[in-house]
PDB file of C-alpha atoms in Angstrom:
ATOM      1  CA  UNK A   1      89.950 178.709 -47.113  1.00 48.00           C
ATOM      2  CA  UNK A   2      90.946 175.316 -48.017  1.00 49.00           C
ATOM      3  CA  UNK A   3      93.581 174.463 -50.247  1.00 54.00           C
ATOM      4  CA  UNK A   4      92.936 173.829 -54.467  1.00 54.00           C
ATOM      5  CA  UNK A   5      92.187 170.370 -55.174  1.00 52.00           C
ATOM      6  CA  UNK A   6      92.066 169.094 -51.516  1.00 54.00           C
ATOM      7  CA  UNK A   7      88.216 167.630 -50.306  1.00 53.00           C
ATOM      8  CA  UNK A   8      86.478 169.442 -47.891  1.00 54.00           C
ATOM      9  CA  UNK A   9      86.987 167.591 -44.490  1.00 52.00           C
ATOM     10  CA  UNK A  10      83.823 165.649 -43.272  1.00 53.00           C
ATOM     11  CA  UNK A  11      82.606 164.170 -40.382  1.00 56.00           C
ATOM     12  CA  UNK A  12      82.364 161.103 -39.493  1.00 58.00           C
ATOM     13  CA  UNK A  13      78.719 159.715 -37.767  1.00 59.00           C
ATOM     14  CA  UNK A  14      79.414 157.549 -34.776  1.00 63.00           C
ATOM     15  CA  UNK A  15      79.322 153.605 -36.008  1.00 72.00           C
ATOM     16  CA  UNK A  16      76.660 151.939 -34.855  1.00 76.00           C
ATOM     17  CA  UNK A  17      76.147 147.937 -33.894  1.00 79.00           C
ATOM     18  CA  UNK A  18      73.051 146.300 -33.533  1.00 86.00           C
ATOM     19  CA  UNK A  19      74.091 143.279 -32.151  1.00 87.00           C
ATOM     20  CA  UNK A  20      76.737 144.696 -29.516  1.00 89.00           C
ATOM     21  CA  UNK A  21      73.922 147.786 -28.427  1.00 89.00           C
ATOM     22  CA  UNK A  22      71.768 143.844 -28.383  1.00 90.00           C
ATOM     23  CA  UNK A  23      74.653 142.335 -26.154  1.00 92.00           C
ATOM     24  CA  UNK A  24      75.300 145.661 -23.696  1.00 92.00           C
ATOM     25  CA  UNK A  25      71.346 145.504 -22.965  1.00 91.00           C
ATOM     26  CA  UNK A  26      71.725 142.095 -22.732  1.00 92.00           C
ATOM     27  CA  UNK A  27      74.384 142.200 -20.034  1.00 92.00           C
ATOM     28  CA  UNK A  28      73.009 145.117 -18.670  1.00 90.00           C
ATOM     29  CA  UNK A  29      69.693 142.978 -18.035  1.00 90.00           C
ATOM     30  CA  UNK A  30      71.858 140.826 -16.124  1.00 92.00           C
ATOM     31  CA  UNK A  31      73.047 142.302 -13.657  1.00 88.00           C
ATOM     32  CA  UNK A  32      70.571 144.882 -13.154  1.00 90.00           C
ATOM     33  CA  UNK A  33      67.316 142.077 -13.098  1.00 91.00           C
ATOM     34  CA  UNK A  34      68.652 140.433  -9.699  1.00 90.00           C
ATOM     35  CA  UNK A  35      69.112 143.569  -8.145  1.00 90.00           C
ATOM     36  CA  UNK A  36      65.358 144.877  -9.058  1.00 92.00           C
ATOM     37  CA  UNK A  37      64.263 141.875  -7.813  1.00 93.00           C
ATOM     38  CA  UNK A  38      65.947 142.378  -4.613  1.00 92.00           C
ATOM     39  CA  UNK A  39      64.665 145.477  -4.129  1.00 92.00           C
ATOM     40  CA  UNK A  40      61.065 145.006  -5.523  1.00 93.00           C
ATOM     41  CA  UNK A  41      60.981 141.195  -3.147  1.00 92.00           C
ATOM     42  CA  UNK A  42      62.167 143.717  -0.063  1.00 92.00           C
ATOM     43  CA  UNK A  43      58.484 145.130  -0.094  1.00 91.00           C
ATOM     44  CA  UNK A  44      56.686 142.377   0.080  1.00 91.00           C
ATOM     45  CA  UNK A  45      55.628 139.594   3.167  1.00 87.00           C
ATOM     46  CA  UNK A  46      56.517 136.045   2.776  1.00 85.00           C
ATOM     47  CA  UNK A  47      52.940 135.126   1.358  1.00 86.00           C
ATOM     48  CA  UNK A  48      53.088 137.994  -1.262  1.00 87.00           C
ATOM     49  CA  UNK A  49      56.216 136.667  -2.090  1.00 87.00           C
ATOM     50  CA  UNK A  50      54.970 133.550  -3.804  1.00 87.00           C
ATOM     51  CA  UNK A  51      51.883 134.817  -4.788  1.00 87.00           C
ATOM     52  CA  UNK A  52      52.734 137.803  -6.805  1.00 86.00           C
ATOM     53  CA  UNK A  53      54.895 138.797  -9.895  1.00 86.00           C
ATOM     54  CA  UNK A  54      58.660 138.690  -9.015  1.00 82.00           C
ATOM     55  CA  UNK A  55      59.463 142.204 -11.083  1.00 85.00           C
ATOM     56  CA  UNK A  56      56.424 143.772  -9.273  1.00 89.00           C
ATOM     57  CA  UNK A  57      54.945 145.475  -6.360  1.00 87.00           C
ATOM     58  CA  UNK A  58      52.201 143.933  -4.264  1.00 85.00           C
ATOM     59  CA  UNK A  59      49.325 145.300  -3.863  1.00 85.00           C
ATOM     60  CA  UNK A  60      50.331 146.278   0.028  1.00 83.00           C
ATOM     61  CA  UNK A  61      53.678 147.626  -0.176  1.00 86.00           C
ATOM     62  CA  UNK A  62      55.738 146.809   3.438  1.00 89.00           C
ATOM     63  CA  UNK A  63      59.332 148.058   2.973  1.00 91.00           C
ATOM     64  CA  UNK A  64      59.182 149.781   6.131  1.00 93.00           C
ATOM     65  CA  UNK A  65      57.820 147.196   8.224  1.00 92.00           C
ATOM     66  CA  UNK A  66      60.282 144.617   6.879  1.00 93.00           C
ATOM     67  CA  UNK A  67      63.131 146.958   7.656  1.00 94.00           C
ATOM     68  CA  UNK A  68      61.616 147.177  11.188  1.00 93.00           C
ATOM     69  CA  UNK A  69      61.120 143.752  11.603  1.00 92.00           C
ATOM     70  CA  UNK A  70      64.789 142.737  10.147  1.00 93.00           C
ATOM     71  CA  UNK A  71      65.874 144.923  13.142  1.00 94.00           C
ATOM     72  CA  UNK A  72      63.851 143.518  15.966  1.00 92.00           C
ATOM     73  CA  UNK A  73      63.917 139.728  15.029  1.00 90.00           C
ATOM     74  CA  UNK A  74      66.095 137.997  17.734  1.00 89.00           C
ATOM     75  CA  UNK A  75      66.765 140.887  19.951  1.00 90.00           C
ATOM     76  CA  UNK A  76      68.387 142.934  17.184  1.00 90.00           C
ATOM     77  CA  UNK A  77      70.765 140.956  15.987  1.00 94.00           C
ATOM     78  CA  UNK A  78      71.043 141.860  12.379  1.00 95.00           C
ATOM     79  CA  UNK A  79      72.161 145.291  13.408  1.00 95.00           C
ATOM     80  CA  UNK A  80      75.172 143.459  15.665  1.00 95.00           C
ATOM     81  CA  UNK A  81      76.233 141.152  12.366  1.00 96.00           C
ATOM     82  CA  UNK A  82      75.988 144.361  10.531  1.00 95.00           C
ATOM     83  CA  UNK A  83      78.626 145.667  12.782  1.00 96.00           C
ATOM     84  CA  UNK A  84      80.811 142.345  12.793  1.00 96.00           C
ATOM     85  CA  UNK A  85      80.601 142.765   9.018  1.00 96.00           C
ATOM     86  CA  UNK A  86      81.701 146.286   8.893  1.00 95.00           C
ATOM     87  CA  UNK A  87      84.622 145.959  11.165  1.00 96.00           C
ATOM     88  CA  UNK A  88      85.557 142.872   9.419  1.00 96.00           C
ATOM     89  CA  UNK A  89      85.676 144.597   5.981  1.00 95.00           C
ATOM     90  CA  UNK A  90      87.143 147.630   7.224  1.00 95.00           C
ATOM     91  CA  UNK A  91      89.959 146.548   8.945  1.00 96.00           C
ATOM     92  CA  UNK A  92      90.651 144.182   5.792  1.00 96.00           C
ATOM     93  CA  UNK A  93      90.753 146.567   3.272  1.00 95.00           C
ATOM     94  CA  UNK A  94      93.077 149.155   5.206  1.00 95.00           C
ATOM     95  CA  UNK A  95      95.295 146.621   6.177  1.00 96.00           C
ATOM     96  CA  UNK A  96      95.319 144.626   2.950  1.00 96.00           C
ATOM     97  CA  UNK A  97      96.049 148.058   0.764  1.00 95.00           C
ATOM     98  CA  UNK A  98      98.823 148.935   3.142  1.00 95.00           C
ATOM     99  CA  UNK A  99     100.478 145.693   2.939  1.00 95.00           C
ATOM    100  CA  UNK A 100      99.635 145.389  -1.177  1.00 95.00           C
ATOM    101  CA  UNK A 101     101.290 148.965  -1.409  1.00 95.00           C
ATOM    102  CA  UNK A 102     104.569 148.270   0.801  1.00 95.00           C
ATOM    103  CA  UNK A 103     104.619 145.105  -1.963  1.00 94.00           C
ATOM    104  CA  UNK A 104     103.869 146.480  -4.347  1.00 94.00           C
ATOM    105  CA  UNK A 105     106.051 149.667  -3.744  1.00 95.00           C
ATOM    106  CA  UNK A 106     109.074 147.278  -2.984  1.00 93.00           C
ATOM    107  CA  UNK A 107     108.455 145.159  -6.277  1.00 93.00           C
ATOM    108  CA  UNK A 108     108.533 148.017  -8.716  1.00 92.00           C
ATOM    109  CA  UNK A 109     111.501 150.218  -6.861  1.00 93.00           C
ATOM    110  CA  UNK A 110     113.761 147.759  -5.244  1.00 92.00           C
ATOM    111  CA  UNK A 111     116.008 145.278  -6.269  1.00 88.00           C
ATOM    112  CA  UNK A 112     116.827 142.125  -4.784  1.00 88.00           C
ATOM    113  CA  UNK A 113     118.250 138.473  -5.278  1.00 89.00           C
ATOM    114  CA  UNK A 114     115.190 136.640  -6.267  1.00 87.00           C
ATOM    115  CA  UNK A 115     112.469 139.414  -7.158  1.00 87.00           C
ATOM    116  CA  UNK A 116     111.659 138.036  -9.881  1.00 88.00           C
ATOM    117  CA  UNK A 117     110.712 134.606  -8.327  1.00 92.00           C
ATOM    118  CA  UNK A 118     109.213 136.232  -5.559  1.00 90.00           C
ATOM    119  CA  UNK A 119     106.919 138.331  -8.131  1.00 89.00           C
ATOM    120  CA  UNK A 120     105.653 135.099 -10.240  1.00 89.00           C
ATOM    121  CA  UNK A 121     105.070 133.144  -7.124  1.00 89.00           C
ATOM    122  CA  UNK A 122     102.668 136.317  -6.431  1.00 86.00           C
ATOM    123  CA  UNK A 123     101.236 135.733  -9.588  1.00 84.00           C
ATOM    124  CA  UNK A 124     100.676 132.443  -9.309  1.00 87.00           C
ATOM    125  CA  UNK A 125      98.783 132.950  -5.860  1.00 84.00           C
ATOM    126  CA  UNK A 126      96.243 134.731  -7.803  1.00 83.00           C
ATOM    127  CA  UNK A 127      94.982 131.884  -9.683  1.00 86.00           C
ATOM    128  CA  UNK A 128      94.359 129.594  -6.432  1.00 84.00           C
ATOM    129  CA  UNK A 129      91.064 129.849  -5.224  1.00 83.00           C
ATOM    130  CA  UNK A 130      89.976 131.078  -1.788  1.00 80.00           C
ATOM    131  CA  UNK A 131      88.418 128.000  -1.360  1.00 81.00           C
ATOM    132  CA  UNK A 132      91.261 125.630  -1.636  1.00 84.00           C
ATOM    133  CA  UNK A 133      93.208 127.344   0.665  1.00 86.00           C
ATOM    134  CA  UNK A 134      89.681 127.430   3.638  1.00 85.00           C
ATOM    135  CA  UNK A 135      90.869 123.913   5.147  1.00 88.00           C
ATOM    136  CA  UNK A 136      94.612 124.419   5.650  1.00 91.00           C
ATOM    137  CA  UNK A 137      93.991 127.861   7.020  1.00 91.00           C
ATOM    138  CA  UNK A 138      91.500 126.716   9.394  1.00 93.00           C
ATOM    139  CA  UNK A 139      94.060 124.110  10.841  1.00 94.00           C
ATOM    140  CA  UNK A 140      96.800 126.378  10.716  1.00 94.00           C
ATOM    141  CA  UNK A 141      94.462 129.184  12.843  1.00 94.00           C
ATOM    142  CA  UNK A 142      93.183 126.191  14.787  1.00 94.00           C
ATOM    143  CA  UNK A 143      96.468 125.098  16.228  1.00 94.00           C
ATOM    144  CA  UNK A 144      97.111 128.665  16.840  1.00 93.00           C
ATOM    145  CA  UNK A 145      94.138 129.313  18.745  1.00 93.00           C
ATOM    146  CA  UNK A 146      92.309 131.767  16.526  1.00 93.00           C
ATOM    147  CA  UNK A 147      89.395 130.011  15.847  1.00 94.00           C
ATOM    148  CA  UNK A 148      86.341 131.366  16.823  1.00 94.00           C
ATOM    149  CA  UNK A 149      87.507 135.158  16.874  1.00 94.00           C
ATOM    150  CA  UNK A 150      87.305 137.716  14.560  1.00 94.00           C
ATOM    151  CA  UNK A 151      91.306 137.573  13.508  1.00 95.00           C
ATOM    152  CA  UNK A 152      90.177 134.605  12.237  1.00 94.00           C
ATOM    153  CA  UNK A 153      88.538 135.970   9.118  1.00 94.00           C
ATOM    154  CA  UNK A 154      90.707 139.188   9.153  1.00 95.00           C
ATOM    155  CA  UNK A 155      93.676 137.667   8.911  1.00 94.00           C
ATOM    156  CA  UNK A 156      93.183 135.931   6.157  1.00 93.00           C
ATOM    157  CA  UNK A 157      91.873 138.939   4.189  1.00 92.00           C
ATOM    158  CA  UNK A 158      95.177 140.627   4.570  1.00 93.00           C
ATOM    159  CA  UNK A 159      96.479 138.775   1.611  1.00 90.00           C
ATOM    160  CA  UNK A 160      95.422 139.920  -1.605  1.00 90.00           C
ATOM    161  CA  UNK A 161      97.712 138.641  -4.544  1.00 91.00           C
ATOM    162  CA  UNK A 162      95.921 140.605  -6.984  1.00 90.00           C
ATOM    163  CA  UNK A 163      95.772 143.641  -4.724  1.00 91.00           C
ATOM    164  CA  UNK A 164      99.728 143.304  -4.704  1.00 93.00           C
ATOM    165  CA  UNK A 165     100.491 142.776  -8.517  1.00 92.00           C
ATOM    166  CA  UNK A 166      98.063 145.971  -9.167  1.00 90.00           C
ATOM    167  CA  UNK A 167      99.691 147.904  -7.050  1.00 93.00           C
ATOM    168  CA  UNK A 168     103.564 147.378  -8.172  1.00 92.00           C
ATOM    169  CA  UNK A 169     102.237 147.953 -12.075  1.00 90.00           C
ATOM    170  CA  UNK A 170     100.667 151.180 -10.271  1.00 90.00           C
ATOM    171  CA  UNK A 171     103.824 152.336  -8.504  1.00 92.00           C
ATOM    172  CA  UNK A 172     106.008 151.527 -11.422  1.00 90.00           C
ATOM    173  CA  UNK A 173     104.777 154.721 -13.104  1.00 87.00           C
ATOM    174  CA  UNK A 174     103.155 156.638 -10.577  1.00 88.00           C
ATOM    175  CA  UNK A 175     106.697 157.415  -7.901  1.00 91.00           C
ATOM    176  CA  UNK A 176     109.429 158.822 -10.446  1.00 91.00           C
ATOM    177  CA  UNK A 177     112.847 157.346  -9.105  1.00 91.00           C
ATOM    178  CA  UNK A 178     114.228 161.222  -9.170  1.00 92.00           C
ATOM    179  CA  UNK A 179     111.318 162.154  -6.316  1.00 92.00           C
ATOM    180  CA  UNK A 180     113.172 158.881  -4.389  1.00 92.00           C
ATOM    181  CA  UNK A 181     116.758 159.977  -5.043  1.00 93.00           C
ATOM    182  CA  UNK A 182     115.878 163.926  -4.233  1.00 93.00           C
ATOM    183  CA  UNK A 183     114.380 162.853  -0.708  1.00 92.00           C
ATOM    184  CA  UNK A 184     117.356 160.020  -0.002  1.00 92.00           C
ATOM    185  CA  UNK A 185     119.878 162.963  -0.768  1.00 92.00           C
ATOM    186  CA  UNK A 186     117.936 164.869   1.738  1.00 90.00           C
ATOM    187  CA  UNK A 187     117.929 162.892   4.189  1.00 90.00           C
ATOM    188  CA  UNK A 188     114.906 161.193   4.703  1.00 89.00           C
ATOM    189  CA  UNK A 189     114.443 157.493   5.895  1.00 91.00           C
ATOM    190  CA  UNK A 190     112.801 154.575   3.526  1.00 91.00           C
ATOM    191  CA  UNK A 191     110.535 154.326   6.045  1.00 92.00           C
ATOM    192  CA  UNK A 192     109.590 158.376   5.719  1.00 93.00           C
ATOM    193  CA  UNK A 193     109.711 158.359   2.067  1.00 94.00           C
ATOM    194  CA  UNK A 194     106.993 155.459   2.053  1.00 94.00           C
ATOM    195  CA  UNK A 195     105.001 157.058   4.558  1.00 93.00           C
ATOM    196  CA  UNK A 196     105.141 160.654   3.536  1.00 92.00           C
ATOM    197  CA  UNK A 197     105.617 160.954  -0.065  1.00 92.00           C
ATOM    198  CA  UNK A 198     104.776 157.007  -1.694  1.00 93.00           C
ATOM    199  CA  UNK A 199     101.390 156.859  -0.257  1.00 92.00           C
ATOM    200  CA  UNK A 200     100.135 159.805  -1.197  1.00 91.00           C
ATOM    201  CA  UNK A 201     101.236 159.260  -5.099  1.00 90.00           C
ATOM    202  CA  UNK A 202     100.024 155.553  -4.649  1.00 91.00           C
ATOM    203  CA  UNK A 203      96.422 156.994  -3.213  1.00 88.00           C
ATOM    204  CA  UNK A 204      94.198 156.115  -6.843  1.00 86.00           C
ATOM    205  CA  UNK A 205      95.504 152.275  -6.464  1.00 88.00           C
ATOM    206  CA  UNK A 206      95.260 152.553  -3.077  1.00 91.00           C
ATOM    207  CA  UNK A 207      91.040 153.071  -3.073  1.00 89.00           C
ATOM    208  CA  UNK A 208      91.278 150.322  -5.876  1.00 88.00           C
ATOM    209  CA  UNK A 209      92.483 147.361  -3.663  1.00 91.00           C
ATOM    210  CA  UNK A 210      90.596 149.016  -0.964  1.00 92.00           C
ATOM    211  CA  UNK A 211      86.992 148.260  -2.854  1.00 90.00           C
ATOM    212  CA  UNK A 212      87.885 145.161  -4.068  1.00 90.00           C
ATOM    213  CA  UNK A 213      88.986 143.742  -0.784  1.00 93.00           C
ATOM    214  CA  UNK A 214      86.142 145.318   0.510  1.00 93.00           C
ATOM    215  CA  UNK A 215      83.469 143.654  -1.581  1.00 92.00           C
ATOM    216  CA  UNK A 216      85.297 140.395  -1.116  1.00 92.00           C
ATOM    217  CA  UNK A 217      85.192 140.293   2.432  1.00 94.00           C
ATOM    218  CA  UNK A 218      81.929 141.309   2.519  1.00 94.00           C
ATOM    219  CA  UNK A 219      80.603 139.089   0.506  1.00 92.00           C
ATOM    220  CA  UNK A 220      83.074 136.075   1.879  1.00 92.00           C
ATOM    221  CA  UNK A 221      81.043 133.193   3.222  1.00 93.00           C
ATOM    222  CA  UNK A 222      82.867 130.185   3.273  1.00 92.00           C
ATOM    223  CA  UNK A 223      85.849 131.468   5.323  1.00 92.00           C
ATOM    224  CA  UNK A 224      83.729 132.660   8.883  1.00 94.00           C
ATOM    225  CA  UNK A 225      81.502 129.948   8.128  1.00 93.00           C
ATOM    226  CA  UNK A 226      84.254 127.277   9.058  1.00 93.00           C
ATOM    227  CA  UNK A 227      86.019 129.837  11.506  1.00 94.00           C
ATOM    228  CA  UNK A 228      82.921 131.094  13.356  1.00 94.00           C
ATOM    229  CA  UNK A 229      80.691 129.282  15.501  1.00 91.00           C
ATOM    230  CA  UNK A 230      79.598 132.011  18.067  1.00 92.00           C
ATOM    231  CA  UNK A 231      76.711 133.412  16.331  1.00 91.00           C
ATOM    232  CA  UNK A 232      77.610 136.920  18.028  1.00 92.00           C
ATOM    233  CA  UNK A 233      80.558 136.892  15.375  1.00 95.00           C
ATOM    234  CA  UNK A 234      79.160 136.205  12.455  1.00 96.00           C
ATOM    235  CA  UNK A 235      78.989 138.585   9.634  1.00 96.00           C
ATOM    236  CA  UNK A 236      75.516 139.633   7.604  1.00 96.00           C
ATOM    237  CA  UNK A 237      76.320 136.911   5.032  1.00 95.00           C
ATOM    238  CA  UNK A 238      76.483 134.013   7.422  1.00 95.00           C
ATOM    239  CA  UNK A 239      73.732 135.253   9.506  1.00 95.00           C
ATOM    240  CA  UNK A 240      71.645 135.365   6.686  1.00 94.00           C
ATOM    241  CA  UNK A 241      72.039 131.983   5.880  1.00 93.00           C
ATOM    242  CA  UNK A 242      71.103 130.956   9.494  1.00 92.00           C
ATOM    243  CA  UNK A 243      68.041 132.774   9.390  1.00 92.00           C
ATOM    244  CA  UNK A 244      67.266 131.357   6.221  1.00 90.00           C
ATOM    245  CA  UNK A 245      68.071 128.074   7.236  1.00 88.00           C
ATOM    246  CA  UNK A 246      65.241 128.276  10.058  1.00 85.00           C
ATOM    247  CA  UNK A 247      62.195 129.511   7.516  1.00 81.00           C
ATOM    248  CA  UNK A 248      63.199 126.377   5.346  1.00 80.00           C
ATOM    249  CA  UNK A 249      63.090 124.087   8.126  1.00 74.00           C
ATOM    250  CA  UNK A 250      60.731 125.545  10.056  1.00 64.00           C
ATOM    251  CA  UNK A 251      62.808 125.309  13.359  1.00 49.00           C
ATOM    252  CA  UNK A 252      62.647 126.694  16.419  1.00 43.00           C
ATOM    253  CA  UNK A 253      62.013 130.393  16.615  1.00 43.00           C
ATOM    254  CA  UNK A 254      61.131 130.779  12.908  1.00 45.00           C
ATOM    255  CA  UNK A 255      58.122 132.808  11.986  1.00 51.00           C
ATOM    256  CA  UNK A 256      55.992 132.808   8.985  1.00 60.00           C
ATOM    257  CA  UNK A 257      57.786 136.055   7.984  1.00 75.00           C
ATOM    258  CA  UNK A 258      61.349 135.053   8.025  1.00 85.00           C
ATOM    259  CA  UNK A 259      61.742 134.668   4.556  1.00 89.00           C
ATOM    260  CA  UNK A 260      60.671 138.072   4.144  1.00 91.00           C
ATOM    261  CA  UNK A 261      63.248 138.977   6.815  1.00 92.00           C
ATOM    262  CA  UNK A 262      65.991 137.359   4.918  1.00 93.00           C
ATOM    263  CA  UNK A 263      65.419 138.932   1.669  1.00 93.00           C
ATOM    264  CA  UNK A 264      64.849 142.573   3.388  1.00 94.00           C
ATOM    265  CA  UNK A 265      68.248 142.047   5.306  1.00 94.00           C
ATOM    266  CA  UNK A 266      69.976 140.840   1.847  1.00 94.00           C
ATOM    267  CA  UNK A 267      68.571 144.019   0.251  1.00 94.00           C
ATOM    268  CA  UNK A 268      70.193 146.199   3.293  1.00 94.00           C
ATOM    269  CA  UNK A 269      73.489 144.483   3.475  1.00 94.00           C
ATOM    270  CA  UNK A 270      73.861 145.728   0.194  1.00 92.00           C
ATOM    271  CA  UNK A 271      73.379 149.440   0.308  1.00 92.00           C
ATOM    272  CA  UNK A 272      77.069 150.111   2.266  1.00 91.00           C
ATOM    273  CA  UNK A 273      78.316 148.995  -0.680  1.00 90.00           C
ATOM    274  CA  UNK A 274      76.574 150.922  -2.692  1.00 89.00           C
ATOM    275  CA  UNK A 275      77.258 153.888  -1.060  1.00 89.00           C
ATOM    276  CA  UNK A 276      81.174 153.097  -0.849  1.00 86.00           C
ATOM    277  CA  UNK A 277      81.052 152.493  -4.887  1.00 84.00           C
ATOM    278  CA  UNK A 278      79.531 156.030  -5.594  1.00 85.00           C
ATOM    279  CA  UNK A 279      82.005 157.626  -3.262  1.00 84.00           C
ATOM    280  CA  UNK A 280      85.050 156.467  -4.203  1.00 79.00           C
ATOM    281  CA  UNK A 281      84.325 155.782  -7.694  1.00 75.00           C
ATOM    282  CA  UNK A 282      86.239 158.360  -9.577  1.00 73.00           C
ATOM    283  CA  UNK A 283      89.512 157.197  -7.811  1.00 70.00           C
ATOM    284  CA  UNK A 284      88.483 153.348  -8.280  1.00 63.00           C
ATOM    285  CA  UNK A 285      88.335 154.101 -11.929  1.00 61.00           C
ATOM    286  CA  UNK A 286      91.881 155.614 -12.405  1.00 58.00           C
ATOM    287  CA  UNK A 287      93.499 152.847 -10.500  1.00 52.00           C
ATOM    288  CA  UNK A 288      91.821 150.088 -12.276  1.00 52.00           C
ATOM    289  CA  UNK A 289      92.718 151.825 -15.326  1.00 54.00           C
ATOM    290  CA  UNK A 290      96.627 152.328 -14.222  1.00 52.00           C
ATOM    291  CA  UNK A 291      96.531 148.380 -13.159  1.00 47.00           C
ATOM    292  CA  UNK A 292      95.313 147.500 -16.983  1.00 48.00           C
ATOM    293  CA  UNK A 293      98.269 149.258 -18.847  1.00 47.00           C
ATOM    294  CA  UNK A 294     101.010 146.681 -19.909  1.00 44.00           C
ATOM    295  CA  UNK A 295     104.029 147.592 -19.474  1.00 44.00           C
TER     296      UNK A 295
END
């Protein structure tokens, strides 16, 4: 029973806001319309393509034979700048989380003459674009004789500011300085603490810098553009643009269908993606949610 003269506890109906549940469909609209499109254009032939609604099916459906086609056009060499793609990204991420974790790791445990320096000069790489920097790297990679391989966009992907200043805001909290000074006083190396006990606490921020250099290699197209002029090295995003390059123009080799081609290939360079997202979601979520607390 409840106490005399106190109110009887009641409960609270969630708050409700027209105009944000108006905004969140809004934005939801956004970025969900391009991808319908995507998917729904990915069905149809070149003809149906302008001759049909854009949020609708045609009335002859051709996913399958697009995805053939996409396959077979030049010899197969989507699949091969799917590859080139996929070993680009991959290496990129691995080796760009391993480096942003020994950073980051160092950063938030260590301390030297001129950390603090060091740190806001990391900062302050985050807010230069990629794009500024596409030149000078290219001469730089030039005169070292890289050009035209695939170190050449790799490389360059190994640096992730961002990746670096998440992941020394991650370690701050996530390694306890007792775990460190137990495993010193028993022996073990910096190099065997890091390696044994670090990455395995540092895993959540880890699969964060992982995705996002992920995405952002795969979706890079300025760098291997400049770097890359062997057409057997260039990624899906590049390759894509050649292909539709030769429907605009019309050039040699182009068919009536390669605008079709184009759009299907866009629509499968996507799903790895995709499928990395839903995998590795849970753990992306906890390490972009340990990178947002202030300390």
């Amino acid at each position: 029973m409840e106490p005399a003269g106190t109110a009887p506890a009641t409960k609270h109906a969630p708050r409700r806001s027209t105009p944000l549940t108006v905004a969140m469909l809004a934005v939801l609209a956004y970025f969900l319309l391009p991808l319908c499109w995507l998917l729904i254009a990915s069905t149809k032939s070149t003809q149906d393509l302008f001759n049909s609604f854009g949020l609708w099916f045609s009335h002859a459906p051709q996913l399958l034979t697009n995805i053939r086609a996409t396959f077979a056009q030049d010899d197969g060499v989507f699949a091969h700048w799917l590859l080139n793609t996929v070993i680009y990204a991959g290496v990129s991420s691995l080796g760009a989380a391993l480096l942003a974790a020994a950073g980051g790791y160092g950063f938030a445990k260590f301390r030297f003459r001129g950390d603090r320096v060091a740190f806001n000069l990391v900062l302050g790489a985050v807010m230069v674009p990629t794009t500024a920097l596409a030149i000078p790297t290219y001469l730089l990679f030039a005169q070292a004789g890289l050009v035209n391989t695939p170190w050449a966009v790799i490389l360059p992907s190994l640096v992730n500011p961002f990746g670096l200043y998440l992941m020394r805001i991650y370690a701050q909290d996530a390694v306890p300085d007792s775990l460190l000074e137990a495993a010193r006083i028993d022996g073990a190396g910096e190099a065997r603490i890091f390696f044994g006990i670090v990455l395995r606490l540092l895993g959540p921020g880890l699969v964060t810098v992982v995705l996002f250099t992920l995405v952002a290699t795969w979706n890079n197209y300025f760098l291997p553009l400049i770097m890359l002029n062997d057409p057997d090295l260039y990624p899906v995003t590049v390759g894509l643009s050649s292909w539709a390059a030769q429907a605009q123009n019309g050039g040699a080799g182009s068919s009536s269908d390669m605008l079709a081609l184009v759009v299907t290939g866009s629509m499968l360079s996507i799903v790895p993606l995709v499928v990395a997202f839903l995998l590795l979601q849970r753990y992306w979520q906890s390490g972009l949610a340990a990178g947002g607390v202030k300390q």
